[in-house]
Amino acid sequence: KAGVTQTPRYLIKTRGQQVTLSCSPISGHRSVSWYQQTPGQGLQFLFEYFSETQRNKGNFPGRFSGRQFSNSRSEMNVSTLELGDSALYLCASSLVVGMNTEAFFGQGTRLTVV
Amino acid sequence: GNSVTQMEGPVTLSEEAFLTINCTYTATGYPSLFWYVQYPGEGLQLLLKATKADDKGSNKGFEATYRKETTSFHLEKGSVQVSDSAVYFCALSGGETSGSRLTFGEGTQLTVNP
């Protein structure tokens, strides 16, 4: 069974640009969550999608957005990039939504903003 | 709101030493508790979980017990190996947040020397 696939693995962007990251969940999983990991702030929740609907949103500015497609694949977009957006972005998939549900993480996309 | 506090790191041990990584949490109700491990260049892997008070999660020699009275979920291993070197994250879901959203601690870097 394939794991969670995130593409690309590495990305370098310039301030002011926008970027789209992709996540393919484990087959059969319908919930996808996104997290930002930085040395200073640690792991912070961005948003969660289930059945193409955003179910939860973290405390990030509107420049951060996401969506989920009918095949459960998800994308997140960051517009008007800032230096502080440099981070490892992790996607996690779960079978369903729920506090006891195990989340399976991808290897992440390392975004560097210069 | 929900929060997780882990012992300050990094932790350096010799092979076969006993490991304890402390984790305490703040949340209303009965959250689910998790330990995740992150190896260099990788995403997070679930190590163990507990979903109700007094539950003990265990995996690969690691154990943690959900202590409601002390709001703690300390990670222990009787004899660590070099291959256990990684960053360990304590996390919770539930409490004041819905869905599968995870709140993480700061992470503890463990280095095991031969």
PDB file of C-alpha atoms in Angstrom:
ATOM      1  CA  LYS A   1       0.000   0.000   0.000  1.00  0.00           C
ATOM      2  CA  ALA A   2       1.535   3.278  -1.079  1.00  0.00           C
ATOM      3  CA  GLY A   3       2.034   5.896   1.605  1.00  0.00           C
ATOM      4  CA  VAL A   4       1.250   9.582   1.537  1.00  0.00           C
ATOM      5  CA  THR A   5       2.967  11.234  -1.422  1.00  0.00           C
ATOM      6  CA  GLN A   6       3.894  14.875  -1.402  1.00  0.00           C
ATOM      7  CA  THR A   7       5.249  16.733  -4.400  1.00  0.00           C
ATOM      8  CA  PRO A   8       7.568  18.383  -4.949  1.00  0.00           C
ATOM      9  CA  ARG A   9      10.028  17.420  -2.208  1.00  0.00           C
ATOM     10  CA  TYR A  10      11.994  20.653  -2.476  1.00  0.00           C
ATOM     11  CA  LEU A  11      11.059  24.080  -3.755  1.00  0.00           C
ATOM     12  CA  ILE A  12      12.813  27.425  -3.925  1.00  0.00           C
ATOM     13  CA  LYS A  13      10.686  30.507  -4.524  1.00  0.00           C
ATOM     14  CA  THR A  14      11.199  34.253  -4.473  1.00  0.00           C
ATOM     15  CA  ARG A  15       9.396  36.624  -2.136  1.00  0.00           C
ATOM     16  CA  GLY A  16       6.110  37.746  -3.588  1.00  0.00           C
ATOM     17  CA  GLN A  17       5.589  34.649  -5.707  1.00  0.00           C
ATOM     18  CA  GLN A  18       2.947  32.034  -5.101  1.00  0.00           C
ATOM     19  CA  VAL A  19       3.366  28.297  -4.694  1.00  0.00           C
ATOM     20  CA  THR A  20       1.182  25.184  -4.883  1.00  0.00           C
ATOM     21  CA  LEU A  21       2.003  22.007  -2.999  1.00  0.00           C
ATOM     22  CA  SER A  22       0.376  18.670  -3.693  1.00  0.00           C
ATOM     23  CA  CYS A  23      -0.557  15.737  -1.487  1.00  0.00           C
ATOM     24  CA  SER A  24      -1.880  12.326  -2.496  1.00  0.00           C
ATOM     25  CA  PRO A  25      -3.287  10.466   0.515  1.00  0.00           C
ATOM     26  CA  ILE A  26      -3.197   6.750   1.139  1.00  0.00           C
ATOM     27  CA  SER A  27      -5.720   4.958  -1.043  1.00  0.00           C
ATOM     28  CA  GLY A  28      -9.089   4.921   0.689  1.00  0.00           C
ATOM     29  CA  HIS A  29      -8.258   7.757   3.071  1.00  0.00           C
ATOM     30  CA  ARG A  30     -10.661  10.657   2.800  1.00  0.00           C
ATOM     31  CA  SER A  31      -9.234  13.116   5.321  1.00  0.00           C
ATOM     32  CA  VAL A  32      -6.188  15.242   4.566  1.00  0.00           C
ATOM     33  CA  SER A  33      -4.539  17.680   6.972  1.00  0.00           C
ATOM     34  CA  TRP A  34      -1.685  20.092   6.423  1.00  0.00           C
ATOM     35  CA  TYR A  35       0.966  21.222   8.935  1.00  0.00           C
ATOM     36  CA  GLN A  36       3.799  23.727   8.826  1.00  0.00           C
ATOM     37  CA  GLN A  37       7.027  22.806  10.598  1.00  0.00           C
ATOM     38  CA  THR A  38       9.626  25.459  11.427  1.00  0.00           C
ATOM     39  CA  PRO A  39      12.492  25.503  13.952  1.00  0.00           C
ATOM     40  CA  GLY A  40      10.961  28.470  15.749  1.00  0.00           C
ATOM     41  CA  GLN A  41       7.263  27.607  15.846  1.00  0.00           C
ATOM     42  CA  GLY A  42       7.405  23.820  15.674  1.00  0.00           C
ATOM     43  CA  LEU A  43       4.509  21.951  14.116  1.00  0.00           C
ATOM     44  CA  GLN A  44       1.445  24.061  13.471  1.00  0.00           C
ATOM     45  CA  PHE A  45      -1.879  22.984  12.011  1.00  0.00           C
ATOM     46  CA  LEU A  46      -2.946  24.686   8.797  1.00  0.00           C
ATOM     47  CA  PHE A  47      -6.206  23.030   7.737  1.00  0.00           C
ATOM     48  CA  GLU A  48      -8.082  19.767   7.374  1.00  0.00           C
ATOM     49  CA  TYR A  49     -10.229  18.572   4.484  1.00  0.00           C
ATOM     50  CA  PHE A  50     -12.734  15.768   4.284  1.00  0.00           C
ATOM     51  CA  SER A  51     -14.924  14.967   1.302  1.00  0.00           C
ATOM     52  CA  GLU A  52     -13.763  18.123  -0.491  1.00  0.00           C
ATOM     53  CA  THR A  53     -14.868  20.336   2.426  1.00  0.00           C
ATOM     54  CA  GLN A  54     -12.627  22.243   4.809  1.00  0.00           C
ATOM     55  CA  ARG A  55     -13.450  20.956   8.288  1.00  0.00           C
ATOM     56  CA  ASN A  56     -10.872  22.779  10.385  1.00  0.00           C
ATOM     57  CA  LYS A  57      -8.620  25.764   9.923  1.00  0.00           C
ATOM     58  CA  GLY A  58      -5.617  26.854  11.946  1.00  0.00           C
ATOM     59  CA  ASN A  59      -4.500  30.358  12.754  1.00  0.00           C
ATOM     60  CA  PHE A  60      -2.779  31.312   9.513  1.00  0.00           C
ATOM     61  CA  PRO A  61      -3.362  34.350   7.282  1.00  0.00           C
ATOM     62  CA  GLY A  62      -5.606  34.170   4.241  1.00  0.00           C
ATOM     63  CA  ARG A  63      -2.557  33.826   1.995  1.00  0.00           C
ATOM     64  CA  PHE A  64      -2.641  30.162   2.939  1.00  0.00           C
ATOM     65  CA  SER A  65      -5.410  28.227   1.241  1.00  0.00           C
ATOM     66  CA  GLY A  66      -6.168  24.690   0.254  1.00  0.00           C
ATOM     67  CA  ARG A  67      -8.583  22.434  -1.479  1.00  0.00           C
ATOM     68  CA  GLN A  68      -9.414  18.785  -1.863  1.00  0.00           C
ATOM     69  CA  PHE A  69     -10.506  17.018  -4.993  1.00  0.00           C
ATOM     70  CA  SER A  70     -13.040  14.257  -5.461  1.00  0.00           C
ATOM     71  CA  ASN A  71     -10.253  11.635  -5.463  1.00  0.00           C
ATOM     72  CA  SER A  72      -9.147  12.964  -2.017  1.00  0.00           C
ATOM     73  CA  ARG A  73      -5.938  14.465  -3.368  1.00  0.00           C
ATOM     74  CA  SER A  74      -5.253  17.845  -1.832  1.00  0.00           C
ATOM     75  CA  GLU A  75      -3.357  20.968  -2.726  1.00  0.00           C
ATOM     76  CA  MET A  76      -2.325  23.903  -0.633  1.00  0.00           C
ATOM     77  CA  ASN A  77      -1.465  27.288  -2.018  1.00  0.00           C
ATOM     78  CA  VAL A  78       0.517  30.119  -0.522  1.00  0.00           C
ATOM     79  CA  SER A  79       0.277  33.472  -2.253  1.00  0.00           C
ATOM     80  CA  THR A  80       2.550  36.497  -1.899  1.00  0.00           C
ATOM     81  CA  LEU A  81       5.314  34.475  -0.296  1.00  0.00           C
ATOM     82  CA  GLU A  82       7.255  35.911   2.624  1.00  0.00           C
ATOM     83  CA  LEU A  83      10.653  34.869   3.945  1.00  0.00           C
ATOM     84  CA  GLY A  84       8.922  33.546   7.047  1.00  0.00           C
ATOM     85  CA  ASP A  85       6.994  31.026   4.967  1.00  0.00           C
ATOM     86  CA  SER A  86      10.167  28.980   4.573  1.00  0.00           C
ATOM     87  CA  ALA A  87       9.319  25.701   6.241  1.00  0.00           C
ATOM     88  CA  LEU A  88       8.695  22.003   5.868  1.00  0.00           C
ATOM     89  CA  TYR A  89       5.057  21.496   4.886  1.00  0.00           C
ATOM     90  CA  LEU A  90       3.664  18.155   5.957  1.00  0.00           C
ATOM     91  CA  CYS A  91       0.535  16.478   4.745  1.00  0.00           C
ATOM     92  CA  ALA A  92      -1.229  13.805   6.773  1.00  0.00           C
ATOM     93  CA  SER A  93      -3.990  11.484   5.678  1.00  0.00           C
ATOM     94  CA  SER A  94      -6.538   9.655   7.780  1.00  0.00           C
ATOM     95  CA  LEU A  95      -9.226   7.153   6.982  1.00  0.00           C
ATOM     96  CA  VAL A  96     -11.904   9.377   8.469  1.00  0.00           C
ATOM     97  CA  VAL A  97     -12.162  12.511  10.590  1.00  0.00           C
ATOM     98  CA  GLY A  98     -11.959  11.978  14.320  1.00  0.00           C
ATOM     99  CA  MET A  99      -9.826  12.485  17.399  1.00  0.00           C
ATOM    100  CA  ASN A 100      -8.862   8.807  17.666  1.00  0.00           C
ATOM    101  CA  THR A 101      -7.936   8.434  14.033  1.00  0.00           C
ATOM    102  CA  GLU A 102      -4.328   7.643  13.204  1.00  0.00           C
ATOM    103  CA  ALA A 103      -2.699  10.200  10.905  1.00  0.00           C
ATOM    104  CA  PHE A 104      -0.131   9.034   8.358  1.00  0.00           C
ATOM    105  CA  PHE A 105       2.357  11.672   7.299  1.00  0.00           C
ATOM    106  CA  GLY A 106       4.154  12.233   4.040  1.00  0.00           C
ATOM    107  CA  GLN A 107       7.832  13.135   3.815  1.00  0.00           C
ATOM    108  CA  GLY A 108       6.961  16.778   3.346  1.00  0.00           C
ATOM    109  CA  THR A 109       7.781  19.564   0.931  1.00  0.00           C
ATOM    110  CA  ARG A 110      10.713  21.750   1.932  1.00  0.00           C
ATOM    111  CA  LEU A 111       9.909  25.310   0.808  1.00  0.00           C
ATOM    112  CA  THR A 112      12.638  27.925   0.807  1.00  0.00           C
ATOM    113  CA  VAL A 113      11.696  31.533   0.129  1.00  0.00           C
ATOM    114  CA  VAL A 114      14.566  33.799  -0.928  1.00  0.00           C
TER     115      VAL A 114
ATOM    116  CA  GLY B   1      -6.969  26.067  24.320  1.00  0.00           C
ATOM    117  CA  ASN B   2      -5.145  22.811  23.842  1.00  0.00           C
ATOM    118  CA  SER B   3      -1.431  22.742  24.533  1.00  0.00           C
ATOM    119  CA  VAL B   4       1.351  20.167  24.929  1.00  0.00           C
ATOM    120  CA  THR B   5       4.605  20.674  26.801  1.00  0.00           C
ATOM    121  CA  GLN B   6       7.598  18.389  26.415  1.00  0.00           C
ATOM    122  CA  MET B   7      10.768  18.241  28.442  1.00  0.00           C
ATOM    123  CA  GLU B   8      13.525  20.419  27.118  1.00  0.00           C
ATOM    124  CA  GLY B   9      16.043  18.711  24.934  1.00  0.00           C
ATOM    125  CA  PRO B  10      18.242  17.564  23.447  1.00  0.00           C
ATOM    126  CA  VAL B  11      18.711  14.257  25.204  1.00  0.00           C
ATOM    127  CA  THR B  12      21.920  12.251  24.750  1.00  0.00           C
ATOM    128  CA  LEU B  13      22.168   8.677  26.025  1.00  0.00           C
ATOM    129  CA  SER B  14      24.445   5.711  25.697  1.00  0.00           C
ATOM    130  CA  GLU B  15      23.165   2.552  24.070  1.00  0.00           C
ATOM    131  CA  GLU B  16      21.089   0.358  26.428  1.00  0.00           C
ATOM    132  CA  ALA B  17      20.317   3.276  28.749  1.00  0.00           C
ATOM    133  CA  PHE B  18      16.814   3.943  30.067  1.00  0.00           C
ATOM    134  CA  LEU B  19      14.840   6.662  28.321  1.00  0.00           C
ATOM    135  CA  THR B  20      12.175   8.957  29.692  1.00  0.00           C
ATOM    136  CA  ILE B  21      10.771  11.927  27.778  1.00  0.00           C
ATOM    137  CA  ASN B  22       8.240  13.896  29.774  1.00  0.00           C
ATOM    138  CA  CYS B  23       5.035  15.206  28.245  1.00  0.00           C
ATOM    139  CA  THR B  24       2.207  17.100  29.910  1.00  0.00           C
ATOM    140  CA  TYR B  25      -0.893  18.511  28.302  1.00  0.00           C
ATOM    141  CA  THR B  26      -3.691  21.000  28.776  1.00  0.00           C
ATOM    142  CA  ALA B  27      -7.058  20.212  27.267  1.00  0.00           C
ATOM    143  CA  THR B  28     -10.673  19.984  28.301  1.00  0.00           C
ATOM    144  CA  GLY B  29     -12.466  16.694  28.392  1.00  0.00           C
ATOM    145  CA  TYR B  30     -10.721  13.520  27.331  1.00  0.00           C
ATOM    146  CA  PRO B  31      -8.324  14.078  24.451  1.00  0.00           C
ATOM    147  CA  SER B  32      -6.492  11.303  22.623  1.00  0.00           C
ATOM    148  CA  LEU B  33      -2.737  11.290  23.132  1.00  0.00           C
ATOM    149  CA  PHE B  34       0.012  10.315  20.718  1.00  0.00           C
ATOM    150  CA  TRP B  35       3.757  10.000  20.371  1.00  0.00           C
ATOM    151  CA  TYR B  36       5.199  10.585  16.912  1.00  0.00           C
ATOM    152  CA  VAL B  37       8.812  10.089  15.817  1.00  0.00           C
ATOM    153  CA  GLN B  38      10.627  11.939  13.048  1.00  0.00           C
ATOM    154  CA  TYR B  39      13.836  10.579  11.538  1.00  0.00           C
ATOM    155  CA  PRO B  40      16.162  12.937   9.647  1.00  0.00           C
ATOM    156  CA  GLY B  41      14.690  14.037   6.328  1.00  0.00           C
ATOM    157  CA  GLU B  42      11.444  12.193   6.938  1.00  0.00           C
ATOM    158  CA  GLY B  43       7.880  12.955   7.902  1.00  0.00           C
ATOM    159  CA  LEU B  44       6.326  11.884  11.181  1.00  0.00           C
ATOM    160  CA  GLN B  45       5.524   8.288  12.073  1.00  0.00           C
ATOM    161  CA  LEU B  46       3.049   7.317  14.745  1.00  0.00           C
ATOM    162  CA  LEU B  47       4.889   5.518  17.529  1.00  0.00           C
ATOM    163  CA  LEU B  48       2.020   4.842  19.927  1.00  0.00           C
ATOM    164  CA  LYS B  49      -1.285   6.234  21.128  1.00  0.00           C
ATOM    165  CA  ALA B  50      -3.764   6.115  23.992  1.00  0.00           C
ATOM    166  CA  THR B  51      -7.378   7.194  23.785  1.00  0.00           C
ATOM    167  CA  LYS B  52      -8.600   7.079  27.382  1.00  0.00           C
ATOM    168  CA  ALA B  53      -7.353   7.497  30.929  1.00  0.00           C
ATOM    169  CA  ASP B  54      -5.039   4.727  32.214  1.00  0.00           C
ATOM    170  CA  ASP B  55      -4.577   3.313  28.714  1.00  0.00           C
ATOM    171  CA  LYS B  56      -1.009   2.240  27.978  1.00  0.00           C
ATOM    172  CA  GLY B  57       0.253   2.600  24.426  1.00  0.00           C
ATOM    173  CA  SER B  58       3.239   0.493  23.422  1.00  0.00           C
ATOM    174  CA  ASN B  59       5.282  -0.191  20.299  1.00  0.00           C
ATOM    175  CA  LYS B  60       8.865  -1.266  19.523  1.00  0.00           C
ATOM    176  CA  GLY B  61       9.766  -1.308  23.213  1.00  0.00           C
ATOM    177  CA  PHE B  62       8.403   2.201  23.839  1.00  0.00           C
ATOM    178  CA  GLU B  63       5.572   2.725  26.316  1.00  0.00           C
ATOM    179  CA  ALA B  64       3.469   5.622  27.547  1.00  0.00           C
ATOM    180  CA  THR B  65       0.525   5.685  29.970  1.00  0.00           C
ATOM    181  CA  TYR B  66      -2.332   8.195  29.781  1.00  0.00           C
ATOM    182  CA  ARG B  67      -2.481   9.778  33.258  1.00  0.00           C
ATOM    183  CA  LYS B  68      -5.554  11.957  33.588  1.00  0.00           C
ATOM    184  CA  GLU B  69      -4.811  12.952  37.180  1.00  0.00           C
ATOM    185  CA  THR B  70      -1.407  14.403  36.289  1.00  0.00           C
ATOM    186  CA  THR B  71      -2.326  15.295  32.652  1.00  0.00           C
ATOM    187  CA  SER B  72       0.781  13.461  31.507  1.00  0.00           C
ATOM    188  CA  PHE B  73       1.837  10.991  28.831  1.00  0.00           C
ATOM    189  CA  HIS B  74       5.529  10.311  29.439  1.00  0.00           C
ATOM    190  CA  LEU B  75       7.438   8.199  26.918  1.00  0.00           C
ATOM    191  CA  GLU B  76       9.713   5.437  28.244  1.00  0.00           C
ATOM    192  CA  LYS B  77      11.979   2.758  26.857  1.00  0.00           C
ATOM    193  CA  GLY B  78      13.997   0.350  28.927  1.00  0.00           C
ATOM    194  CA  SER B  79      17.014   0.023  26.642  1.00  0.00           C
ATOM    195  CA  VAL B  80      17.612   2.456  23.784  1.00  0.00           C
ATOM    196  CA  GLN B  81      19.480   1.660  20.594  1.00  0.00           C
ATOM    197  CA  VAL B  82      21.476   3.843  18.220  1.00  0.00           C
ATOM    198  CA  SER B  83      18.635   3.437  15.709  1.00  0.00           C
ATOM    199  CA  ASP B  84      16.273   5.220  18.146  1.00  0.00           C
ATOM    200  CA  SER B  85      18.064   8.512  17.487  1.00  0.00           C
ATOM    201  CA  ALA B  86      15.366  10.843  16.189  1.00  0.00           C
ATOM    202  CA  VAL B  87      13.060  13.671  17.218  1.00  0.00           C
ATOM    203  CA  TYR B  88      10.076  12.645  19.342  1.00  0.00           C
ATOM    204  CA  PHE B  89       6.828  14.628  19.429  1.00  0.00           C
ATOM    205  CA  CYS B  90       4.028  14.333  21.933  1.00  0.00           C
ATOM    206  CA  ALA B  91       0.630  15.321  20.517  1.00  0.00           C
ATOM    207  CA  LEU B  92      -3.058  15.382  21.335  1.00  0.00           C
ATOM    208  CA  SER B  93      -6.334  15.585  19.467  1.00  0.00           C
ATOM    209  CA  GLY B  94      -9.785  16.378  20.762  1.00  0.00           C
ATOM    210  CA  GLY B  95     -10.294  18.613  23.779  1.00  0.00           C
ATOM    211  CA  GLU B  96     -11.210  22.047  22.474  1.00  0.00           C
ATOM    212  CA  THR B  97     -10.581  21.203  18.837  1.00  0.00           C
ATOM    213  CA  SER B  98     -12.618  19.035  16.521  1.00  0.00           C
ATOM    214  CA  GLY B  99     -11.764  16.559  13.840  1.00  0.00           C
ATOM    215  CA  SER B 100      -8.344  14.990  13.502  1.00  0.00           C
ATOM    216  CA  ARG B 101      -6.436  18.192  14.276  1.00  0.00           C
ATOM    217  CA  LEU B 102      -3.244  17.472  16.227  1.00  0.00           C
ATOM    218  CA  THR B 103      -1.602  19.830  18.703  1.00  0.00           C
ATOM    219  CA  PHE B 104       2.094  19.058  19.037  1.00  0.00           C
ATOM    220  CA  GLY B 105       4.714  19.638  21.684  1.00  0.00           C
ATOM    221  CA  GLU B 106       8.046  21.235  20.826  1.00  0.00           C
ATOM    222  CA  GLY B 107       9.773  17.958  20.080  1.00  0.00           C
ATOM    223  CA  THR B 108      12.705  16.306  21.858  1.00  0.00           C
ATOM    224  CA  GLN B 109      15.867  15.439  19.967  1.00  0.00           C
ATOM    225  CA  LEU B 110      17.248  12.086  21.141  1.00  0.00           C
ATOM    226  CA  THR B 111      20.789  11.023  20.294  1.00  0.00           C
ATOM    227  CA  VAL B 112      21.957   7.549  21.282  1.00  0.00           C
ATOM    228  CA  ASN B 113      25.695   6.908  21.202  1.00  0.00           C
ATOM    229  CA  PRO B 114      27.180   3.415  20.766  1.00  0.00           C
TER     230      PRO B 114
END
